[in-house]
Short mmCIF file of C-alpha atoms in Angstrom, two decimals:
data_model
loop_
_atom_site.label_atom_id
_atom_site.label_comp_id
_atom_site.label_asym_id
_atom_site.label_seq_id
_atom_site.Cartn_x
_atom_site.Cartn_y
_atom_site.Cartn_z
CA UNK A 98 138.57 128.09 69.30
CA UNK A 99 141.63 129.98 70.55
CA UNK A 100 141.33 132.79 73.11
CA UNK A 101 144.55 134.52 74.15
CA UNK A 102 144.47 136.97 77.05
CA UNK A 103 147.47 138.87 78.37
CA UNK A 104 148.11 141.36 81.14
CA UNK A 105 150.33 143.42 78.85
CA UNK A 106 154.03 144.07 78.51
CA UNK A 107 154.73 146.18 81.56
CA UNK A 108 152.96 148.08 84.31
CA UNK A 109 151.51 151.38 83.04
CA UNK A 110 151.96 154.66 84.85
CA UNK A 111 148.79 155.59 86.69
CA UNK A 112 146.16 156.86 84.28
CA UNK A 113 147.86 155.50 81.17
CA UNK A 114 147.66 152.29 79.16
CA UNK A 115 150.35 149.64 79.17
CA UNK A 116 152.60 149.45 76.14
CA UNK A 117 151.79 146.69 73.69
CA UNK A 118 155.36 146.40 72.49
CA UNK A 119 156.89 143.03 71.77
CA UNK A 120 154.82 140.44 73.58
CA UNK A 121 156.65 137.22 74.30
CA UNK A 122 157.71 135.33 71.21
CA UNK A 123 156.03 132.16 72.46
CA UNK A 124 152.64 133.89 72.58
CA UNK A 125 153.00 135.40 69.11
CA UNK A 126 154.25 132.14 67.68
CA UNK A 127 151.28 130.24 69.11
CA UNK A 128 148.74 132.86 68.07
CA UNK A 129 149.93 133.16 64.48
CA UNK A 130 150.17 129.37 64.15
CA UNK A 131 146.58 129.12 65.40
CA UNK A 132 145.41 131.71 62.89
CA UNK A 133 147.14 129.94 60.01
CA UNK A 134 145.70 126.56 61.05
CA UNK A 135 142.22 128.08 60.73
CA UNK A 136 142.69 130.35 57.71
CA UNK A 137 145.58 128.77 55.82
CA UNK A 138 148.13 130.95 54.08
CA UNK A 139 145.71 133.81 53.42
CA UNK A 140 145.47 135.30 56.91
CA UNK A 141 144.25 138.76 57.84
CA UNK A 142 144.66 139.68 61.49
CA UNK A 143 142.66 142.78 62.39
CA UNK A 144 144.04 144.86 65.27
CA UNK A 145 141.41 147.09 66.90
CA UNK A 146 142.62 150.19 68.76
CA UNK A 147 140.58 152.82 70.61
CA UNK A 148 142.25 156.24 70.76
CA UNK A 149 145.61 157.66 69.70
CA UNK A 150 147.70 155.92 72.37
CA UNK A 151 146.19 152.57 71.47
CA UNK A 152 146.86 153.23 67.78
CA UNK A 153 150.57 153.68 68.59
CA UNK A 154 150.49 150.44 70.59
CA UNK A 155 148.87 148.65 67.66
CA UNK A 156 151.61 149.72 65.27
CA UNK A 157 154.30 148.56 67.73
CA UNK A 158 152.43 145.30 68.12
CA UNK A 159 152.36 144.65 64.38
CA UNK A 160 156.08 145.38 64.04
CA UNK A 161 156.81 142.86 66.80
CA UNK A 162 154.47 140.27 65.34
CA UNK A 163 156.14 140.36 61.94
CA UNK A 164 159.32 139.13 63.63
CA UNK A 165 157.54 136.03 64.94
CA UNK A 166 155.63 134.77 61.92
CA UNK A 167 154.13 135.52 58.53
CA UNK A 168 150.68 137.07 58.62
CA UNK A 169 148.85 140.01 57.10
CA UNK A 170 147.79 142.69 59.59
CA UNK A 171 145.29 145.53 59.38
CA UNK A 172 145.15 148.17 62.12
CA UNK A 173 141.69 149.72 62.56
CA UNK A 174 141.42 152.70 64.91
CA UNK A 175 138.52 154.69 66.31
CA UNK A 176 137.79 157.36 68.89
CA UNK A 177 134.13 156.34 68.95
CA UNK A 178 132.74 152.93 67.97
CA UNK A 179 133.58 150.19 65.48
CA UNK A 180 131.20 148.91 62.83
CA UNK A 181 130.98 145.47 61.25
CA UNK A 182 133.20 146.53 58.35
CA UNK A 183 136.13 146.69 60.80
CA UNK A 184 136.19 142.89 61.12
CA UNK A 185 134.46 141.92 57.87
CA UNK A 186 137.38 139.90 56.48
CA UNK A 187 139.22 139.06 59.70
CA UNK A 188 140.90 135.69 60.15
CA UNK A 189 141.68 136.73 63.73
CA UNK A 190 140.87 139.64 66.03
CA UNK A 191 143.27 141.51 68.33
CA UNK A 192 142.09 144.18 70.79
CA UNK A 193 144.88 146.27 72.31
CA UNK A 194 145.02 148.05 75.67
CA UNK A 195 143.33 151.29 76.66
CA UNK A 196 140.66 152.51 79.06
CA UNK A 197 138.40 149.47 79.59
CA UNK A 198 135.15 151.44 79.47
CA UNK A 199 136.13 153.17 76.21
CA UNK A 200 137.18 149.85 74.68
CA UNK A 201 133.96 148.16 75.82
CA UNK A 202 131.82 150.97 74.40
CA UNK A 203 133.69 150.96 71.07
CA UNK A 204 133.19 147.21 70.67
CA UNK A 205 129.53 147.19 71.75
CA UNK A 206 128.04 147.53 68.22
CA UNK A 207 130.00 144.48 67.03
CA UNK A 208 130.17 142.36 70.20
CA UNK A 209 127.62 139.86 68.90
CA UNK A 210 129.60 139.34 65.71
CA UNK A 211 132.84 138.91 67.67
CA UNK A 212 131.17 136.23 69.84
CA UNK A 213 129.89 134.48 66.73
CA UNK A 214 133.30 134.57 65.05
CA UNK A 215 135.15 133.26 68.12
CA UNK A 216 132.58 130.48 68.59
CA UNK A 217 133.30 129.55 64.96
CA UNK A 218 137.04 129.24 65.74
CA UNK A 219 138.27 132.73 64.89
CA UNK A 220 141.23 133.34 67.27
CA UNK A 221 140.95 136.31 69.64
CA UNK A 222 143.84 138.08 71.39
CA UNK A 223 143.03 140.58 74.13
CA UNK A 224 145.81 142.74 75.57
CA UNK A 225 145.18 144.61 78.82
CA UNK A 226 141.74 146.16 78.37
CA UNK A 227 141.21 143.77 75.47
CA UNK A 228 141.47 140.93 78.00
CA UNK A 229 139.24 142.67 80.57
CA UNK A 230 136.36 143.21 78.14
CA UNK A 231 136.52 139.62 76.87
CA UNK A 232 134.57 138.53 79.97
CA UNK A 233 130.80 138.21 80.23
CA UNK A 234 130.92 140.55 83.23
CA UNK A 235 133.72 143.01 82.62
CA UNK A 236 135.33 144.68 85.64
CA UNK A 237 136.01 147.98 83.92
CA UNK A 238 137.45 149.80 86.91
CA UNK A 239 136.86 151.41 90.27
CA UNK A 240 138.66 151.12 93.58
CA UNK A 241 135.95 151.17 96.23
CA UNK A 242 132.84 149.11 97.01
CA UNK A 243 130.26 150.88 99.16
CA UNK A 244 132.84 153.57 99.80
CA UNK A 245 135.37 151.09 101.21
CA UNK A 246 138.74 150.92 99.38
CA UNK A 247 139.48 147.51 97.87
CA UNK A 248 142.38 148.34 95.51
CA UNK A 249 144.69 151.31 94.77
CA UNK A 250 142.88 154.41 93.55
CA UNK A 251 145.50 155.20 90.90
CA UNK A 252 144.67 152.02 89.01
CA UNK A 253 140.89 152.42 89.12
CA UNK A 254 140.72 153.63 85.48
CA UNK A 255 139.20 156.92 86.63
CA UNK A 256 136.19 155.29 88.32
CA UNK A 257 135.34 155.48 92.00
CA UNK A 258 133.00 152.55 92.71
CA UNK A 259 133.96 149.17 91.29
CA UNK A 260 131.97 148.93 88.07
CA UNK A 261 130.79 145.85 86.19
CA UNK A 262 129.58 146.12 82.59
CA UNK A 263 128.49 143.76 79.84
CA UNK A 264 131.58 142.48 78.06
CA UNK A 265 132.10 140.37 74.96
CA UNK A 266 131.05 137.18 76.73
CA UNK A 267 133.96 135.07 75.47
CA UNK A 268 134.47 133.59 78.95
CA UNK A 269 132.36 133.36 82.11
CA UNK A 270 135.01 134.57 84.55
CA UNK A 271 135.87 138.23 85.02
CA UNK A 272 139.42 139.44 84.32
CA UNK A 273 141.82 141.89 85.94
CA UNK A 274 145.26 142.64 84.53
CA UNK A 275 148.66 143.23 86.16
CA UNK A 276 147.37 142.16 89.60
CA UNK A 277 150.77 141.57 91.20
CA UNK A 278 152.03 145.00 90.18
CA UNK A 279 148.94 147.20 90.58
CA UNK A 280 146.87 145.61 93.34
CA UNK A 281 143.93 145.08 91.00
CA UNK A 282 143.47 141.60 92.46
CA UNK A 283 141.76 143.28 95.43
CA UNK A 284 139.10 144.59 93.05
CA UNK A 285 138.42 141.08 91.79
CA UNK A 286 138.43 139.50 95.25
CA UNK A 287 136.03 142.10 96.67
CA UNK A 288 133.75 141.97 93.62
CA UNK A 289 133.60 138.19 93.90
CA UNK A 290 132.91 138.28 97.64
CA UNK A 291 130.20 140.90 97.05
CA UNK A 292 128.62 138.74 94.31
CA UNK A 293 129.16 141.44 91.69
CA UNK A 294 130.94 138.81 89.58
CA UNK A 295 131.02 135.00 89.80
CA UNK A 296 134.79 134.86 90.24
CA UNK A 297 137.63 135.45 87.88
CA UNK A 298 141.27 135.52 86.92
CA UNK A 299 144.12 137.98 87.19
CA UNK A 300 146.82 137.93 84.51
CA UNK A 301 150.21 139.40 85.35
CA UNK A 302 152.22 141.56 82.95
CA UNK A 303 154.35 139.68 80.42
CA UNK A 304 152.02 136.72 80.99
CA UNK A 305 149.21 135.21 78.95
CA UNK A 306 146.41 132.70 79.35
CA UNK A 307 145.70 130.56 76.31
CA UNK A 308 142.33 128.82 76.08
CA UNK A 309 142.37 126.35 73.21
CA UNK A 310 141.28 122.79 72.49
CA UNK A 311 139.49 122.58 75.82
CA UNK A 312 142.69 123.31 77.77
CA UNK A 313 144.05 126.25 79.75
CA UNK A 314 147.73 127.11 79.45
CA UNK A 315 149.80 129.88 81.02
CA UNK A 316 152.84 131.29 79.22
CA UNK A 317 155.24 134.09 80.11
CA UNK A 318 157.09 135.37 83.17
CA UNK A 319 154.32 135.94 85.70
CA UNK A 320 151.35 134.13 87.21
CA UNK A 321 147.71 133.51 86.55
CA UNK A 322 145.68 134.33 89.67
CA UNK A 323 142.42 132.41 90.16
CA UNK A 324 139.65 133.77 92.40
CA UNK A 325 136.76 131.47 93.31
CA UNK A 326 133.84 132.42 95.54
CA UNK A 327 131.96 130.12 97.89
CA UNK A 328 129.51 130.38 100.79
CA UNK A 329 132.51 130.47 103.14
CA UNK A 330 134.39 133.27 101.42
CA UNK A 331 136.85 133.61 98.54
CA UNK A 332 139.69 131.29 97.58
CA UNK A 333 142.75 132.70 95.77
CA UNK A 334 145.35 130.53 94.06
CA UNK A 335 148.09 131.02 91.51
CA UNK A 336 149.30 129.12 88.49
CA UNK A 337 152.60 129.70 86.72
CA UNK A 338 153.83 128.98 83.24
#
C-alpha cells in the first residue's frame, strides 16, 4: 500500500486553492514507480478534481507528471459528487486541492471503494485538500474553537468554528496542510488538545509524506509536523526530508 500526501506546491492566496503545478520530481518518480509495480505497464492513474479551479490544477498536474515517468492519466471532474464509474479502472487515485468540505462531499459516495482499493495496494496521492480528507477525522476548516481564535481566519476555508468531518479513513491521524506558511498548525494543536481529533500531522508546501511498506518517509523542501496529545497537553515535533 502506498499513500502519498502533500501540502501542495505553494501557499494559496486566502480563499483560493494552492496550485498543483509541478510537484517535486522525486515524489512523482516514486509515485509512478509504485503504480507500475502494482499494475505493470498498463497503468491508468485517475485524477479527481472538484470544481473548475481544481480541473485546471489537474491538467497542470498531468503535464508535469508526464515529464517524470510513463503512465496513462484520466482527469475526472465534477461540481457535485463522483460515482463508482470515476475510479472503475483506476490503477491509482489522485485527489487534487480545493475546498476540503467540497472535496469530502464529492468523494463521499465512493469513499468505501477508495478505502477498499487502497487497502488492496492501489496507490493514493492526496494534494492539499486531497491530503486533508484522507484522514479518518478530516479537519475541513475553521479558525476558532468555542469562539476563541486558534489559527488565522483567512485560512479557515470559509468556516468559523473548527470543523471535523468523516474523511476517507486512509490514516488515523488528522492532516493540515501548509502549516508553516498559513498557521494551520494552530488548528490541529487546538483540535488535539480539545479532543476533537486524536492528533495529527501538518505537511508543509513542496513537501510530501510517503507511507509505504510499513515506513514513513518525508520528501521535499519543508517539514512534517507531528502533533501528539496526552493527559499533560500536546507535544509538537518536526521531521525533515
